[in-house]
Amino acid sequence: MATRRHLANAIRALSMDAVQKASSGHPGAPMGMADIAEVLWNDHMQHNPTNPEWADRDRFVLSNGHGSMLIYSLLHLSGYDLPMSSLSSFRQLHSQCAGHPEYGYAPGIETTTGPLGQGIANGVGMAMAEKLMADQFNKPGHDIVDHNTYVFLGDGCLMEGISHEACALAGTWGLGGLIAFWDDNNISIDGHIDGWYTDDTVKRFEAYGWHVQSVDGHDADAISAAITAAKAVKDKPSMICCKTIIGFGSPNKSGTHDCHGAALGEEEVALTRKALDWDAAPFEIPADVYQGWDAKASGAEKEAAWNTKFEAYAKEYPELAAEFTRRMAGDLPANWKQATDAFIAETNEAAASLASRQASQKTIAALAPILPEFLGGSADLTGSNLTSCDSFTHVSGKELGNYISYGVREFGMYAIMNGMTLHGGLIPFGGTFHMFSDYAKSAFRMAALMKIRTIAVLTHDSIGQGEDGPTHQPIENTAAMRYIPNMDVWRPADSVEVAVAWTCAVERKDGPSALILSRQGIAGRKHDTADFNAIRKGAYVLVEAKGAADVILIATGSEVDLAAKAAEALAADGINARVVSMPSTNVFDRQDQAYKDSVLTPGVKRVSVEAGVTDFWRKYVGLEGGTVGIDTFGESAPGGILMEHFGFTVENVVKVVKETL
């Protein structure tokens, strides 16, 4: 039977061989953390390789995702459907073993990591989701939600500011199910970190309210004892500081940055094999090593035991069991369409004039009773974002609920939301000022990359925000958000468009959505019922020209009403203008060409009207079209005065149209 060290050396061998073959990668971290991984996965992890989606599995996150061969080795060795051919094609086109772990590529990858710090933030979200789901579903004698989230992270994750945002909240929330392992190897790409990272990490995490231990990261018994102790602490997250040697086993490169982000080289690989007493050829694993790692049988037993528990739970609480199953599957309630259709129709009848942030709050209040998995929140701007409603129960420290005040932590909030979504059972949304979407952009990008459902509520959307001035007036942010692949950005023009946008965002399971909402009031409008489905297509003809259209005005948000008034003024001058409301350019771009041509008739001149940068609109109006927008920073003054100052008036729109024609 293979020894623990020999089992760990399988990770080291696979990692250095794959990186060597690819001539690219990071062998140092996997070789340094191999002993920790072996103890965790073989003695403590609750998982089933034959069913990576088992609801009550432990979650494992490799936050230092550059060490991706660590997790690929673990998955292959323990029995997941990740063949050796995938490991040997590491970092090659269409390989399951991408340069950094990617959610959806290989079974057992819980989240995409690589941008440092976001993995630990995802882990915080997963642990919070576990705690919330346990609170909602567990009953005396029936702990159907009872698992841990384990996170490996390195010095780089701790240097990134997001680690502070997320880990401070984890301590406040008392996430006992979160156990992190710091790979304390004193090395980053530039070399020994003493010149740029001298934090007292132990004191830092103790100050957050974490349970902290320090161990030798190559002492299996000490590691196991620390994990056991961490699991026993139920009211605090745990940090296990593991002193390790990067590139462990390499005679000439271990302990240096030379093995951090580059292949060891053929000669050093051979020397390392000898030092580790590893005789197998590259990408070959001895039978006793496979036997020592194989978790298929034990994993199946663990899941079977949980299934027995769930069957007993279902007998006593059949409605809760059905609800748990639905929510973990990501399905919407059976009455979803009926209820949302009714609300949209009611909103249309009211035709209220409201700021779109106010219309959003009304929509949230209507959706919350329909959607028990709704989890709201804001980055210290609840009263401005209007993201809460009377039916929400607010989380207060370790007291649980379904609305979270994240504090001033925009990046942390959205990365935590990504983790919650990945865990399953919740549909999180979080609000902040649109200006601060820049702080969170990388988290949005990761949600889009992973194709997961999170919802951003971004208010105070333009110079109409007013007196706070250019530091708080987003000019380029909406365009920047639209450029993120697989991100649906909605800038609705009235209460009906808000209701439809919210409905679409919740229904969308394959990517994130952002709702860009106004502080200032927007005119109400009663729509034809046919508009409801047209809004879902991202753009539609709101006002048809009287006769053949001479020009098409394309507008979004608070500028749609301006475009409609300009069309009336143009008609008085004998110019026929069609008004197109385009709440989501991303959704419109996915429609078939016939529909797009029916809205934006080829050959007809176009003018865009939006309180943001104009270059984005060239894709719709062309080089010969006109734009009414703003390509400078704003000013500090009441919003209405700024709109007039920067040319968002009927007179200026008419002027631009005439110049374009």
XYZ file of C-alpha atoms in Angstrom:
661
model
C 0.000 0.000 0.000
C 1.355 3.410 -0.968
C 2.449 5.729 1.845
C 0.872 9.158 2.312
C 3.981 10.835 0.906
C 3.931 8.568 -2.147
C 0.262 9.433 -2.717
C 1.145 13.132 -2.494
C 4.078 12.607 -4.843
C 1.589 11.489 -7.517
C 0.314 15.074 -7.536
C 3.864 16.382 -7.767
C 4.744 14.078 -10.650
C 1.587 14.813 -12.654
C 1.999 18.548 -12.077
C 5.625 18.796 -13.163
C 5.065 16.434 -16.115
C 2.035 18.307 -17.444
C 3.709 21.687 -17.128
C 6.853 20.321 -18.731
C 4.944 18.895 -21.686
C 3.010 22.136 -22.172
C 6.151 24.246 -21.642
C 3.795 26.453 -19.678
C 2.243 26.524 -16.235
C 2.898 26.692 -12.517
C 4.342 23.536 -10.951
C 5.513 25.100 -7.679
C 2.201 25.506 -5.836
C 0.850 22.002 -6.592
C 4.151 20.458 -5.512
C 4.159 22.543 -2.338
C 0.522 21.897 -1.366
C 0.398 18.225 -2.357
C 0.662 16.936 1.225
C -2.178 19.193 2.396
C -4.341 18.121 -0.534
C -3.687 14.430 0.083
C -4.799 14.628 3.712
C -7.867 16.747 2.954
C -9.130 14.697 0.015
C -8.380 11.254 1.414
C -9.356 11.747 5.056
C -11.825 14.630 5.280
C -13.572 15.512 2.006
C -17.245 14.561 1.671
C -17.597 14.009 -2.061
C -18.593 11.415 -4.639
C -16.536 11.298 -7.862
C -19.348 9.453 -9.653
C -21.793 12.294 -8.917
C -20.040 15.679 -8.844
C -23.431 17.416 -8.452
C -24.416 15.710 -5.182
C -26.188 18.465 -3.244
C -24.508 17.888 0.129
C -20.940 17.466 -1.113
C -18.142 19.522 0.358
C -17.044 22.320 -1.947
C -13.372 22.666 -2.841
C -11.984 25.910 -4.274
C -8.449 26.423 -5.567
C -8.241 30.194 -5.160
C -4.595 30.205 -6.237
C -5.829 28.878 -9.561
C -2.479 29.176 -11.304
C -1.669 25.912 -9.507
C -4.394 24.237 -11.565
C -2.562 20.946 -11.997
C -3.201 20.371 -8.307
C -6.957 20.153 -8.748
C -6.727 18.285 -12.066
C -4.497 15.701 -10.378
C -6.878 15.390 -7.443
C -9.899 14.896 -9.675
C -8.175 12.317 -11.858
C -6.635 10.350 -9.019
C -9.764 10.213 -6.860
C -11.920 8.912 -9.687
C -13.703 11.777 -11.415
C -14.365 11.482 -15.135
C -11.170 13.288 -16.070
C -8.975 10.915 -18.086
C -5.193 10.993 -18.221
C -5.436 12.142 -21.830
C -6.933 15.404 -20.557
C -4.099 15.917 -18.084
C -1.506 15.211 -20.771
C -3.145 17.866 -22.991
C -2.903 20.480 -20.217
C -3.213 24.041 -21.514
C -3.940 22.910 -25.075
C -6.891 23.983 -27.213
C -10.212 22.571 -25.944
C -8.566 20.548 -23.182
C -10.642 19.999 -20.052
C -7.477 21.002 -18.209
C -7.295 24.673 -19.090
C -4.507 26.918 -17.865
C -6.637 27.882 -14.862
C -9.561 25.831 -13.516
C -12.724 26.623 -15.459
C -16.216 25.867 -14.206
C -18.045 23.584 -16.627
C -14.943 22.156 -18.278
C -14.019 19.310 -15.940
C -16.324 17.591 -13.444
C -15.578 18.646 -9.889
C -14.456 22.193 -10.725
C -16.712 24.280 -8.466
C -15.682 27.706 -9.758
C -13.378 29.362 -12.267
C -10.303 30.741 -10.524
C -7.151 32.540 -11.539
C -7.782 36.249 -10.877
C -6.364 36.068 -7.373
C -8.601 36.631 -4.371
C -11.853 35.871 -6.139
C -11.694 32.173 -5.281
C -11.681 32.829 -1.536
C -14.528 35.309 -2.050
C -16.454 32.635 -3.964
C -15.754 30.283 -1.072
C -17.235 32.793 1.364
C -20.348 32.896 -0.822
C -20.577 29.114 -0.938
C -20.250 28.868 2.842
C -22.861 31.586 3.333
C -25.210 29.797 0.951
C -24.708 26.561 2.901
C -25.550 28.362 6.145
C -28.648 30.035 4.688
C -29.897 26.822 3.084
C -29.336 24.911 6.323
C -31.308 27.538 8.212
C -34.174 27.328 5.731
C -34.364 23.553 5.288
C -32.802 21.678 8.213
C -35.151 20.395 10.875
C -34.451 18.705 14.237
C -32.947 15.325 13.460
C -32.781 16.119 9.741
C -29.562 17.936 8.797
C -29.864 17.549 5.032
C -27.606 20.570 4.454
C -24.397 19.856 6.339
C -21.150 20.299 4.444
C -17.978 22.353 4.420
C -16.303 24.673 1.940
C -12.534 24.201 1.680
C -10.375 26.857 0.022
C -6.696 26.704 -0.915
C -5.153 30.153 -1.307
C -1.743 31.727 -1.642
C 0.053 34.939 -0.775
C -1.302 36.617 -3.906
C -4.908 35.979 -2.841
C -4.166 37.576 0.519
C -2.485 40.600 -1.083
C -5.497 41.332 -3.282
C -7.887 43.721 -1.537
C -10.906 41.546 -2.233
C -9.609 39.039 0.313
C -10.136 41.661 3.003
C -13.641 42.491 1.792
C -14.762 38.867 1.728
C -12.870 37.464 4.713
C -13.954 40.275 7.036
C -17.577 39.477 6.178
C -16.968 35.754 6.688
C -15.879 36.495 10.238
C -18.864 38.748 10.876
C -21.194 36.053 9.563
C -19.578 33.321 11.665
C -19.173 30.911 8.754
C -18.077 27.796 10.624
C -18.359 25.733 7.463
C -15.537 27.666 5.758
C -12.019 26.286 6.147
C -9.156 27.975 4.265
C -5.575 26.784 3.829
C -2.908 29.432 3.304
C 0.046 28.199 1.270
C 2.655 30.106 3.246
C 5.695 29.584 1.007
C 7.112 33.148 1.056
C 7.346 33.238 -2.767
C 5.548 35.089 -5.551
C 6.506 35.722 -9.160
C 8.964 38.491 -8.334
C 10.775 36.339 -5.762
C 10.833 36.229 -1.960
C 7.931 38.339 -0.732
C 9.661 39.937 2.246
C 10.013 43.187 0.334
C 6.305 43.609 -0.408
C 4.259 41.372 1.877
C 5.010 41.477 5.586
C 1.480 41.321 6.996
C 0.944 39.348 10.191
C -1.634 37.054 8.605
C -2.408 35.220 11.839
C -3.303 38.436 13.663
C -5.138 39.746 10.626
C -7.490 36.775 10.502
C -7.889 36.630 14.255
C -8.981 40.267 14.051
C -11.596 39.271 11.477
C -12.986 36.777 13.977
C -11.534 33.631 12.385
C -10.219 30.538 14.164
C -6.530 30.401 13.182
C -3.987 27.577 13.402
C -0.420 27.239 12.105
C 1.071 23.930 10.952
C 3.913 22.415 8.975
C 2.344 21.985 5.529
C 4.342 18.812 4.940
C 3.380 17.054 8.205
C 0.351 14.908 7.384
C -0.578 14.202 11.006
C -0.429 17.882 11.960
C -2.501 18.845 8.917
C -5.163 16.246 9.710
C -5.356 17.328 13.356
C -5.776 20.950 12.281
C -8.599 20.072 9.883
C -10.344 18.066 12.613
C -10.054 21.009 14.993
C -11.318 23.430 12.341
C -14.379 21.295 11.622
C -15.220 21.316 15.321
C -15.457 25.132 15.378
C -19.018 25.879 14.291
C -19.256 29.622 14.912
C -16.130 30.889 13.144
C -14.463 30.352 9.785
C -11.054 28.720 10.057
C -7.700 29.614 8.578
C -4.988 26.944 8.623
C -1.643 28.589 7.951
C 0.503 25.936 6.274
C 4.238 26.576 6.093
C 5.307 24.944 2.835
C 8.206 24.739 0.406
C 7.215 25.775 -3.096
C 8.254 23.150 -5.646
C 8.791 20.578 -2.873
C 11.102 17.803 -4.106
C 12.954 19.791 -6.753
C 16.642 19.688 -5.724
C 17.625 22.983 -7.346
C 14.438 25.027 -7.692
C 12.342 24.301 -4.598
C 11.945 27.294 -2.317
C 12.542 29.769 -5.163
C 10.454 31.697 -7.639
C 12.101 29.719 -10.456
C 9.462 27.002 -10.042
C 6.521 29.363 -9.557
C 5.458 30.001 -13.123
C 7.702 27.968 -15.414
C 8.464 24.360 -16.246
C 11.275 22.819 -14.224
C 13.152 21.655 -17.320
C 13.833 18.066 -18.392
C 16.995 17.724 -16.341
C 15.399 19.072 -13.162
C 12.316 16.874 -13.672
C 14.589 13.823 -13.778
C 16.407 14.942 -10.635
C 13.104 15.581 -8.880
C 11.852 12.101 -9.783
C 14.929 10.657 -8.164
C 14.591 12.855 -5.067
C 10.949 11.833 -4.644
C 11.677 8.168 -5.302
C 9.126 8.286 -8.126
C 9.960 5.647 -10.749
C 6.848 5.829 -12.949
C 7.079 7.293 -16.436
C 5.389 10.594 -17.208
C 1.583 10.355 -16.977
C 1.737 6.850 -15.525
C 0.415 6.097 -12.033
C 1.257 2.855 -10.182
C -1.696 0.625 -9.291
C -1.184 0.963 -5.531
C -1.268 4.748 -5.847
C -4.537 4.654 -7.771
C -5.897 2.300 -5.123
C -4.866 4.661 -2.351
C -6.587 7.604 -4.018
C -9.772 5.979 -5.359
C -12.778 7.622 -3.684
C -15.557 6.220 -5.879
C -16.719 3.505 -3.484
C -16.438 5.604 -0.332
C -18.070 8.551 -2.091
C -20.990 6.425 -3.248
C -21.437 5.194 0.331
C -21.477 8.750 1.675
C -24.054 9.869 -0.881
C -26.176 6.757 -0.253
C -26.192 7.555 3.465
C -27.325 11.095 2.665
C -30.015 9.773 0.309
C -31.369 7.674 3.166
C -31.437 10.784 5.363
C -33.203 12.754 2.642
C -35.832 10.032 2.154
C -36.649 10.201 5.867
C -36.765 13.997 5.631
C -39.084 13.821 2.618
C -41.500 11.560 4.471
C -41.772 13.992 7.357
C -41.480 17.220 5.356
C -42.601 16.430 1.788
C -43.196 20.042 0.735
C -39.809 21.188 1.999
C -38.108 18.232 0.294
C -39.761 19.096 -3.019
C -38.803 22.751 -2.601
C -35.192 21.840 -1.810
C -34.999 19.635 -4.902
C -36.479 22.381 -7.105
C -34.170 25.046 -5.821
C -30.996 22.972 -6.063
C -31.969 22.149 -9.662
C -32.214 25.880 -10.398
C -35.824 25.629 -11.569
C -38.319 28.440 -11.027
C -41.587 27.945 -9.112
C -44.480 26.394 -11.034
C -46.538 29.602 -10.812
C -43.692 31.832 -11.989
C -45.025 32.713 -15.463
C -48.592 33.213 -14.306
C -47.527 35.446 -11.431
C -45.038 37.552 -13.401
C -47.408 37.969 -16.349
C -50.037 39.254 -13.935
C -47.627 41.686 -12.311
C -46.432 43.060 -15.652
C -50.053 43.595 -16.707
C -50.821 45.380 -13.415
C -47.756 47.560 -13.829
C -48.893 48.472 -17.311
C -52.353 49.453 -16.096
C -50.862 51.763 -13.483
C -48.511 53.418 -16.002
C -46.861 55.232 -13.113
C -44.223 57.913 -13.532
C -41.330 56.791 -11.340
C -37.573 56.695 -11.218
C -36.635 53.299 -12.604
C -34.961 52.465 -9.257
C -38.392 52.963 -7.639
C -40.041 50.784 -10.273
C -37.356 48.190 -9.542
C -38.199 48.214 -5.837
C -41.861 47.613 -6.643
C -40.835 44.712 -8.856
C -38.604 43.238 -6.152
C -41.503 43.468 -3.696
C -43.729 41.611 -6.167
C -41.162 38.905 -6.976
C -40.047 38.166 -3.405
C -43.199 36.249 -2.339
C -43.103 34.207 -5.557
C -39.406 33.417 -5.278
C -38.278 32.085 -1.878
C -34.719 31.667 -3.186
C -34.428 35.430 -3.790
C -31.484 36.820 -1.798
C -31.170 40.584 -1.924
C -28.437 42.938 -0.853
C -26.604 46.190 -1.307
C -23.120 47.583 -0.738
C -24.214 50.047 1.963
C -26.693 51.796 -0.340
C -29.994 50.069 0.409
C -31.861 53.361 0.842
C -30.495 54.654 -2.467
C -30.514 51.475 -4.558
C -33.991 50.605 -3.197
C -33.078 46.925 -3.210
C -35.019 45.916 -0.098
C -38.723 45.506 0.595
C -40.989 44.811 3.570
C -40.989 41.033 3.109
C -37.204 40.718 3.403
C -35.562 39.744 6.689
C -32.196 41.437 7.059
C -29.041 39.541 7.947
C -27.483 41.118 11.024
C -24.086 39.645 11.807
C -24.726 35.997 12.588
C -28.530 36.415 12.488
C -29.814 34.996 9.219
C -32.328 36.290 6.704
C -32.746 36.904 2.991
C -31.335 40.406 2.631
C -27.668 41.270 3.188
C -26.038 44.604 3.904
C -22.581 43.909 2.479
C -21.030 47.151 3.685
C -18.868 49.224 1.341
C -17.546 46.175 -0.497
C -18.716 46.240 -4.130
C -16.136 43.799 -5.509
C -16.492 41.467 -2.548
C -20.278 41.523 -2.783
C -20.476 40.417 -6.405
C -17.740 37.777 -6.027
C -19.541 36.417 -2.963
C -22.759 36.368 -4.981
C -20.965 34.293 -7.624
C -20.117 31.746 -4.928
C -23.706 31.680 -3.683
C -24.991 30.989 -7.171
C -22.425 28.252 -7.726
C -23.449 26.590 -4.468
C -27.052 26.372 -5.636
C -30.436 27.019 -4.061
C -30.304 30.828 -4.132
C -30.754 33.593 -6.697
C -28.720 36.531 -5.372
C -28.904 40.140 -6.450
C -26.908 43.070 -5.144
C -27.012 46.799 -5.609
C -24.611 49.703 -5.735
C -24.232 52.979 -7.598
C -23.511 52.355 -11.260
C -20.326 54.404 -10.934
C -18.888 51.730 -8.631
C -19.546 48.915 -11.049
C -15.948 49.582 -12.085
C -14.805 48.263 -8.703
C -16.719 45.038 -9.338
C -16.136 44.546 -13.041
C -13.863 41.526 -12.652
C -16.555 39.722 -10.637
C -19.114 40.468 -13.363
C -16.677 39.153 -15.936
C -16.200 35.930 -13.986
C -19.968 35.400 -13.710
C -20.267 35.890 -17.470
C -17.343 33.554 -18.131
C -18.877 30.854 -15.925
C -22.364 31.389 -17.407
C -24.034 31.721 -14.024
C -27.091 33.669 -12.894
C -26.334 36.700 -10.754
C -28.141 40.024 -10.935
C -26.589 43.458 -10.435
C -28.805 46.424 -9.589
C -26.872 49.544 -10.615
C -28.622 52.811 -9.839
C -27.897 56.507 -10.382
C -27.125 55.692 -13.968
C -25.986 58.928 -15.634
C -25.372 62.653 -15.303
C -29.020 62.718 -14.210
C -27.602 61.532 -10.877
C -26.930 65.203 -10.281
C -25.249 67.055 -7.477
C -22.664 64.465 -6.441
C -20.774 65.454 -9.547
C -18.538 63.662 -12.058
C -16.999 61.305 -9.478
C -20.443 59.708 -9.157
C -21.778 60.170 -12.692
C -21.185 57.102 -14.878
C -20.507 58.170 -18.443
C -18.677 55.147 -19.873
C -19.827 52.426 -17.465
C -22.911 51.241 -19.318
C -20.983 50.778 -22.545
C -18.197 48.986 -20.679
C -20.690 46.579 -19.133
C -22.262 45.867 -22.521
C -18.865 44.876 -23.887
C -18.503 41.977 -21.415
C -19.317 38.825 -23.430
C -22.376 36.944 -22.151
C -23.474 39.819 -19.898
C -27.041 41.044 -20.366
C -27.293 44.757 -19.597
C -30.752 46.317 -19.260
C -31.411 50.059 -19.150
C -35.221 50.178 -18.967
C -37.282 53.225 -19.910
C -40.381 52.820 -17.734
C -42.003 50.626 -15.096
C -43.129 47.990 -17.590
C -39.664 47.666 -19.085
C -38.265 47.379 -15.540
C -40.687 44.561 -14.708
C -39.866 42.691 -17.912
C -36.118 43.198 -17.431
C -36.284 41.798 -13.896
C -38.306 38.827 -15.117
C -35.804 38.085 -17.876
C -32.860 38.405 -15.491
C -34.370 35.870 -13.094
C -35.322 33.481 -15.899
C -31.848 33.574 -17.407
C -29.830 30.589 -16.168
C -26.811 30.867 -18.490
C -25.329 34.215 -17.539
C -25.492 37.321 -15.358
C -27.652 40.395 -15.861
C -27.282 44.027 -14.845
C -30.160 46.468 -14.428
C -29.059 50.075 -14.999
C -31.551 52.300 -13.197
C -32.203 56.014 -12.828
C -32.307 58.261 -9.795
C -34.464 60.794 -11.633
C -38.120 60.256 -12.465
C -39.137 58.731 -15.792
C -42.461 59.268 -17.514
C -44.968 56.453 -17.226
C -46.320 54.852 -20.371
C -49.134 52.410 -21.053
C -48.053 49.785 -23.580
C -49.862 47.583 -26.014
C -49.734 44.064 -24.608
C -47.729 43.027 -27.681
C -44.897 45.173 -26.304
C -44.397 42.794 -23.384
C -42.854 40.103 -25.579
C -41.136 42.694 -27.749
C -39.352 44.155 -24.713
C -38.022 40.660 -24.051
C -36.243 40.873 -27.403
C -34.106 43.768 -26.227
C -35.485 46.436 -28.587
C -38.801 47.230 -30.204
C -40.677 49.947 -32.039
C -42.219 52.094 -29.334
C -43.617 54.824 -31.593
C -44.083 54.191 -35.292
C -43.507 56.961 -37.782
C -46.515 58.518 -39.464
C -45.718 57.244 -42.927
C -42.406 55.889 -44.179
C -39.723 56.614 -41.625
C -37.141 59.253 -42.530
C -35.127 58.561 -39.400
C -35.027 56.070 -36.543
C -34.404 57.402 -33.054
C -32.831 54.729 -30.820
C -32.978 55.492 -27.118
C -32.657 53.822 -23.728
C -33.685 54.543 -20.169
C -34.651 58.081 -19.228
C -33.892 59.301 -22.750
C -36.674 57.268 -24.396
C -39.298 59.820 -23.392
C -37.027 62.557 -24.736
C -36.808 60.718 -28.074
C -40.599 60.352 -28.204
C -41.076 64.095 -27.642
C -38.448 64.866 -30.257
C -40.326 62.663 -32.734
C -43.427 64.796 -32.176
C -41.444 67.956 -32.809
C -39.919 66.457 -35.954
C -43.360 65.491 -37.231
C -44.385 69.131 -36.964
C -41.472 69.876 -39.297
C -42.549 67.169 -41.751
C -39.923 64.612 -40.704
C -41.244 61.132 -39.945
C -39.375 59.560 -37.019
C -39.695 56.055 -35.645
C -38.784 55.719 -31.971
C -37.085 52.501 -30.906
C -36.654 51.705 -27.247
C -33.610 49.471 -26.807
C -33.485 48.407 -23.149
C -30.913 45.673 -23.818
C -28.499 45.881 -26.716
C -27.071 42.473 -25.750
C -30.434 40.733 -25.976
C -31.332 42.546 -29.193
C -28.088 41.416 -30.796
C -29.124 37.779 -30.255
C -32.337 38.130 -32.272
C -32.604 36.850 -35.825
C -31.843 39.191 -38.678
C -35.462 39.458 -39.778
C -36.528 40.816 -36.414
C -33.576 43.186 -36.207
C -34.386 44.525 -39.671
C -38.037 45.023 -38.684
C -36.927 47.296 -35.847
C -33.954 49.008 -37.508
C -34.975 49.138 -41.151
C -31.907 48.920 -43.408
C -31.239 52.094 -45.345
C -32.992 54.434 -42.909
C -30.794 56.982 -41.143
C -30.480 56.515 -37.378
C -29.772 58.715 -34.380
C -29.019 57.371 -30.894
C -30.050 59.161 -27.718
C -28.427 58.038 -24.472
C -26.779 59.872 -21.581
C -23.465 58.076 -22.032
C -20.502 57.782 -24.386
C -21.394 57.888 -28.056
C -18.818 55.594 -29.691
C -20.705 52.502 -28.537
C -23.699 53.508 -30.656
C -21.786 53.504 -33.931
C -22.549 49.781 -34.264
C -26.221 50.723 -34.677
C -26.199 54.166 -36.299
C -23.102 53.683 -38.470
C -20.593 56.336 -39.422
C -23.279 58.330 -41.193
C -25.709 58.287 -38.274
C -26.069 60.789 -35.477
C -25.538 60.528 -31.744
C -26.847 62.495 -28.803
C -24.680 61.599 -25.845
C -21.875 62.749 -23.594
C -18.185 62.152 -24.180
C -16.863 64.268 -21.331
C -17.114 63.964 -17.587
C -20.143 65.575 -16.012
C -20.534 68.461 -13.587
C -21.993 69.043 -10.144
C -25.520 70.465 -10.390
C -29.117 69.265 -10.181
C -29.762 66.472 -12.662
C -32.318 68.340 -14.741
C -29.976 71.269 -15.230
C -27.165 68.939 -16.274
C -29.373 67.166 -18.804
C -30.183 70.486 -20.415
C -26.579 71.711 -20.190
C -25.253 68.637 -22.000
C -27.833 68.738 -24.776
C -30.470 66.257 -23.696
C -33.292 68.469 -24.924
C -35.900 68.162 -27.632
C -34.304 71.052 -29.466
C -30.882 69.426 -29.578
C -32.217 66.041 -30.641
C -34.125 67.712 -33.477
C -30.974 69.615 -34.446
C -28.855 66.415 -34.561
C -31.537 64.627 -36.610
C -31.675 67.428 -39.169
C -27.884 67.510 -39.393
C -27.831 63.742 -39.906
C -30.462 63.875 -42.632
